[in-house]
PDB file of C-alpha atoms in Angstrom:
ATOM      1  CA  UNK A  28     131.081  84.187 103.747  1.00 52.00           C
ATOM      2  CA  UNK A  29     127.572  83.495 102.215  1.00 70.00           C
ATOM      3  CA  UNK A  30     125.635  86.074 101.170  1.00 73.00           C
ATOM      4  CA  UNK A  31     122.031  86.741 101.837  1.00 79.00           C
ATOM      5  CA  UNK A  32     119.804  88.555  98.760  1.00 72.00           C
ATOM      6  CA  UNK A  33     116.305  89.674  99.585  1.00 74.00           C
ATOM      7  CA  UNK A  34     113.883  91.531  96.698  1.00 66.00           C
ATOM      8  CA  UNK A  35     113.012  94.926  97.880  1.00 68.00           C
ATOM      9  CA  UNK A  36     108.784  95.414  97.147  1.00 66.00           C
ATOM     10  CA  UNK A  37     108.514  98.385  95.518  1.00 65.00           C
ATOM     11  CA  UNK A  38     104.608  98.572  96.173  1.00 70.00           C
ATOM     12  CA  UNK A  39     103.240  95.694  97.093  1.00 77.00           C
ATOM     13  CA  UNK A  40     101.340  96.032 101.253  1.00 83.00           C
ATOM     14  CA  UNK A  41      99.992  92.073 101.046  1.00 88.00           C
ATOM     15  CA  UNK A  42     101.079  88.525 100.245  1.00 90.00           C
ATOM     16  CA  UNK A  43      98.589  85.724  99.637  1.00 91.00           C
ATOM     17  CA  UNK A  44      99.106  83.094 101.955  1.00 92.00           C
ATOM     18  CA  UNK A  45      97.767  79.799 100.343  1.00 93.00           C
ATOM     19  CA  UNK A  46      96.627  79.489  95.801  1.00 96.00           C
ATOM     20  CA  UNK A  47      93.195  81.235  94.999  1.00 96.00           C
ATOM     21  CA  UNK A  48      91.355  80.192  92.577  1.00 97.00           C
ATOM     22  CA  UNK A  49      87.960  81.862  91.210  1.00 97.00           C
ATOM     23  CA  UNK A  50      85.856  81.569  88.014  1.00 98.00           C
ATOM     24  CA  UNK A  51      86.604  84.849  86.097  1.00 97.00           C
ATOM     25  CA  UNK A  52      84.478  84.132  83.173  1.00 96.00           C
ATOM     26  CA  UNK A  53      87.322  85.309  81.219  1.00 96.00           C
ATOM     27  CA  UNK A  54      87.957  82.629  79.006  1.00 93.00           C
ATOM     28  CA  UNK A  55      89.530  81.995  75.822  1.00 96.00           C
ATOM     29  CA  UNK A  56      93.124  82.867  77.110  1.00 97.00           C
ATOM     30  CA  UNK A  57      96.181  80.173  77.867  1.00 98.00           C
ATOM     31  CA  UNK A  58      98.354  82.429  80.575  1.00 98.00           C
ATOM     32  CA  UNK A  59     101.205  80.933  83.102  1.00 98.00           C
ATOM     33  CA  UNK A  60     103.378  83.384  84.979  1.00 96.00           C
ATOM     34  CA  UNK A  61     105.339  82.656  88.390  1.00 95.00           C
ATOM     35  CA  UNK A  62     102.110  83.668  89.892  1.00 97.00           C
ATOM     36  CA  UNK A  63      99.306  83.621  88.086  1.00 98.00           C
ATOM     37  CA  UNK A  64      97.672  81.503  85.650  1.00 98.00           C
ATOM     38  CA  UNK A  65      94.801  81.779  83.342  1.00 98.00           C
ATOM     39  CA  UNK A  66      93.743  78.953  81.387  1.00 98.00           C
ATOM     40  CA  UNK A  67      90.767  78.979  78.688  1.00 98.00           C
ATOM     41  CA  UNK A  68      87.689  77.562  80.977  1.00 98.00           C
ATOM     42  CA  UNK A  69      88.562  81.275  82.504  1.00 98.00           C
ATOM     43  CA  UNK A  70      89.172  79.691  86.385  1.00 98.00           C
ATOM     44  CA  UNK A  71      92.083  82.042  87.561  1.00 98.00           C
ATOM     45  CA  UNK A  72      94.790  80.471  90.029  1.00 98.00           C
ATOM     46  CA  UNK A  73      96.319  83.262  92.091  1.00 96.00           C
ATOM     47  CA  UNK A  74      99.365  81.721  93.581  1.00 96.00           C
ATOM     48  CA  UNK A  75     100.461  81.639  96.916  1.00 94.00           C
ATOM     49  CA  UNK A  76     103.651  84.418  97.716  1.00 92.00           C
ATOM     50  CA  UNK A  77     101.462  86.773  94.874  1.00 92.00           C
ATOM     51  CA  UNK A  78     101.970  90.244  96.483  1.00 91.00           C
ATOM     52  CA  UNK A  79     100.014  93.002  96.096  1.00 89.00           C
ATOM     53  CA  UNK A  80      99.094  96.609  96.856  1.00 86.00           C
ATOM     54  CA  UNK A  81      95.912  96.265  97.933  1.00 83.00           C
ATOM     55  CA  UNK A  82      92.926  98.608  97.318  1.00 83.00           C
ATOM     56  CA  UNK A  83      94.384 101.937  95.364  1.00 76.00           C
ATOM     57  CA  UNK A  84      93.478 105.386  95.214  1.00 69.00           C
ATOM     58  CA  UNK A  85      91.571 108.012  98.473  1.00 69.00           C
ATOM     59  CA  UNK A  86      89.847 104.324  99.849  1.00 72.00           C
ATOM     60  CA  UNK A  87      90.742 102.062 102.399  1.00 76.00           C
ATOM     61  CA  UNK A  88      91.431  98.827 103.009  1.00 80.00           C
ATOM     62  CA  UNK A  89      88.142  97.131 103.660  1.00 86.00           C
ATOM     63  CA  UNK A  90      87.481  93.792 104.095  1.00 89.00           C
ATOM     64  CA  UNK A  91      84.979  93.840 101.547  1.00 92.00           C
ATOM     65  CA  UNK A  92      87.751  95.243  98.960  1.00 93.00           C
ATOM     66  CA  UNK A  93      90.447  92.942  99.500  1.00 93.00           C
ATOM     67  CA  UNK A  94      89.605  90.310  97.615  1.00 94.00           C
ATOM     68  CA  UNK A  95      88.500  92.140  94.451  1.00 95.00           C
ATOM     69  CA  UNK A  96      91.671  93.935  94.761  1.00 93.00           C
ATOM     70  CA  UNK A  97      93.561  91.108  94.658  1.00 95.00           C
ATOM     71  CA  UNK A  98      91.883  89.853  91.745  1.00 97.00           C
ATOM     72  CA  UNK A  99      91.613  93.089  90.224  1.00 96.00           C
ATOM     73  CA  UNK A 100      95.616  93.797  90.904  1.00 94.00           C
ATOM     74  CA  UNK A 101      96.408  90.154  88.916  1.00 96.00           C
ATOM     75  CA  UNK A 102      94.203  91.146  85.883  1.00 97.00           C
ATOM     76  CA  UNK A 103      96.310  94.178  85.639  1.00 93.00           C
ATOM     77  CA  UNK A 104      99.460  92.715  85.856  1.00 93.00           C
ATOM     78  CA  UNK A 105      98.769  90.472  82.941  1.00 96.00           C
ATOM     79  CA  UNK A 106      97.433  93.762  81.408  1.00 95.00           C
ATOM     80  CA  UNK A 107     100.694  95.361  82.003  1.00 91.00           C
ATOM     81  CA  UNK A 108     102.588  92.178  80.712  1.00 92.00           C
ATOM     82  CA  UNK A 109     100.662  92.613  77.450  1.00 94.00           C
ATOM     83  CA  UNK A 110      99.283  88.573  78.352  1.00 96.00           C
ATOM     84  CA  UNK A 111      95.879  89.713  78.579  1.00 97.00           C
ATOM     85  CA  UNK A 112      94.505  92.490  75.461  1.00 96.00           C
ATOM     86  CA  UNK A 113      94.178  96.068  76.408  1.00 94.00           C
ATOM     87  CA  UNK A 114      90.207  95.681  75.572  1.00 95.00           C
ATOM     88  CA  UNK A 115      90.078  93.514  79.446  1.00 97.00           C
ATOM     89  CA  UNK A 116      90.560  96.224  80.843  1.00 95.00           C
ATOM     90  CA  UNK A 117      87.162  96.723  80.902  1.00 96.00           C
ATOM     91  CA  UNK A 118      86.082  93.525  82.555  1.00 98.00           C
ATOM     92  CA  UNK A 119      88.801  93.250  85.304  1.00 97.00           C
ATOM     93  CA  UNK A 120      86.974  96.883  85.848  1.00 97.00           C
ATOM     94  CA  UNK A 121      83.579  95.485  86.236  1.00 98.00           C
ATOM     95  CA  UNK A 122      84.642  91.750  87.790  1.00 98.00           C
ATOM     96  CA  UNK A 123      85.852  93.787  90.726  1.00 97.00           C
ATOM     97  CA  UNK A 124      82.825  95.352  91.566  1.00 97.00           C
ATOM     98  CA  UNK A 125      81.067  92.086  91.219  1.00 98.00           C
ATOM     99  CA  UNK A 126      83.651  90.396  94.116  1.00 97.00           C
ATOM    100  CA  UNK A 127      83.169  93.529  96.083  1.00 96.00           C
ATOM    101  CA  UNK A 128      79.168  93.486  96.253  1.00 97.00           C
ATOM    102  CA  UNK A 129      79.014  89.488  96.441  1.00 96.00           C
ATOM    103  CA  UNK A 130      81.199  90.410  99.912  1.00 95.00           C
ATOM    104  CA  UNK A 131      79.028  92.671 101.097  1.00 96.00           C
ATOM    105  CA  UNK A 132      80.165  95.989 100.029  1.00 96.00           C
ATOM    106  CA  UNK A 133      77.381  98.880  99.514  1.00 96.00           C
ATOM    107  CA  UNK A 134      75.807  99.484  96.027  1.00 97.00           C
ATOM    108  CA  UNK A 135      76.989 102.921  96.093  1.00 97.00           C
ATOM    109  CA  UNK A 136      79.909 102.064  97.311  1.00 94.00           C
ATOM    110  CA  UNK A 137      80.975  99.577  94.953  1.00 95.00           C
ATOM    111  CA  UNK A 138      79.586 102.035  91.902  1.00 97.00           C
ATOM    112  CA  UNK A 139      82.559 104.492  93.194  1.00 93.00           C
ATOM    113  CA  UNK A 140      84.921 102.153  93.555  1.00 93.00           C
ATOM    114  CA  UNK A 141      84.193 100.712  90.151  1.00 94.00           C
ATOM    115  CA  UNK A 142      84.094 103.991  88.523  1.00 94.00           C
ATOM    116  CA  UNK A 143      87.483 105.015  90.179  1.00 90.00           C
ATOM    117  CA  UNK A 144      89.008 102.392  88.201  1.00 90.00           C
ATOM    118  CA  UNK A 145      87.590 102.742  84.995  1.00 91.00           C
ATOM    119  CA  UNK A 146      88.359 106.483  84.700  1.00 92.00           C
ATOM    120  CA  UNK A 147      91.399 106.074  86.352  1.00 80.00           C
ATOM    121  CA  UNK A 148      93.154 102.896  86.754  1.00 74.00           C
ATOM    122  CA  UNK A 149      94.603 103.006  82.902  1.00 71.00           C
ATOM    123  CA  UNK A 150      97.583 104.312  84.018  1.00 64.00           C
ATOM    124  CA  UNK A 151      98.037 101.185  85.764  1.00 68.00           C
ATOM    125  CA  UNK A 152      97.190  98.621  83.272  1.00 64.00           C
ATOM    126  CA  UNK A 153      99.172  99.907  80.613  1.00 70.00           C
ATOM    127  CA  UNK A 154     101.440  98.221  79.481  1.00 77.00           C
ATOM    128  CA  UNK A 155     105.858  99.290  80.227  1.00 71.00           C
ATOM    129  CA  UNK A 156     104.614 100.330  83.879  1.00 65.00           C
ATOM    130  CA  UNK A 157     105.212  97.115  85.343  1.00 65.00           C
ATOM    131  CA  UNK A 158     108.733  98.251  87.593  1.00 67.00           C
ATOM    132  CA  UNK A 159     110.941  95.025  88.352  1.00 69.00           C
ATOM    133  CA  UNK A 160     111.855  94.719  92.095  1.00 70.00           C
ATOM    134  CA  UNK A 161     115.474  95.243  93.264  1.00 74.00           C
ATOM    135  CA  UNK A 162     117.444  92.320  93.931  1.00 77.00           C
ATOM    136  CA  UNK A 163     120.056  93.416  96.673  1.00 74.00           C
ATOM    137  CA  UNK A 164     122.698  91.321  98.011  1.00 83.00           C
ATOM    138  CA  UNK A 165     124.626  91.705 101.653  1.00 78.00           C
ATOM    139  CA  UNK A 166     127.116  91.803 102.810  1.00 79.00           C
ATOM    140  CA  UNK A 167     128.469  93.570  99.348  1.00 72.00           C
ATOM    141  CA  UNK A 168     131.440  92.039  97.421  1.00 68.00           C
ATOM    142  CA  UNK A 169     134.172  94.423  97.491  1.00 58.00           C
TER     143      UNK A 169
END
């Protein structure tokens, strides 16, 4: 009998649907991964099938936060991956408020939002917190 093996999402809510791409101005860096890449002109491909967990913390999901998330969520993974320097942190921080005003969030708004992850997204940038998803396999050899 064939089996059938799915990966369980441990905390991931969206999927991207077709590659984004958008000028970071993060350049300097060569980085491939299965979903992301990062070349030196800085002009970030965001693969399609990248999940994510969408906007974090007491928020919700907004229209005008998804995409920064989404860009936001990739910096941090190559954060956590140690393929981008801990010293980013700071400008995946700021680049997100930039995508969420350019999409029409509020000023204030987007000053809260940025602020929430400065003083508290370093928990999830750091690097070792990156949890591998569970492969699982049915039915189960015996």
């Amino acid at each position: 009998m064939n089996r059938a093996c799915y990966r369980k999402l441990h905390r991931y809510k969206y999927q991207l649907m077709q590659d984004y791409e958008i000028e970071t101005g993060l350049g300097g860096y060569s980085i491939e991964t299965d979903y992301i890449a990062l070349p030196p002109s800085g002009r970030m491909t965001i693969r399609q099938a990248y999940a994510w967990d969408g906007p974090s913390g007491p928020t919700i999901d907004t229209l005008t936060l998804m995409r920064g998330s989404l860009v936001h969520d990739a910096l941090y993974q190559l954060l956590r991956l140690e393929a981008l320097p801990s010293k980013e942190k700071a400008f995946a921080d700021k680049l997100l408020r930039t995508i969420c005003l350019e999409d029409g969030m509020n000023h204030l708004f987007a000053r809260i939002v940025y602020l929430g992850v400065k003083w508290f997204g370093g928990s999830s940038s750091r690097p070792g917190t990156e949890r591998p998803d569970m492969i699982i396999c049915v039915p189960v050899d015996n």
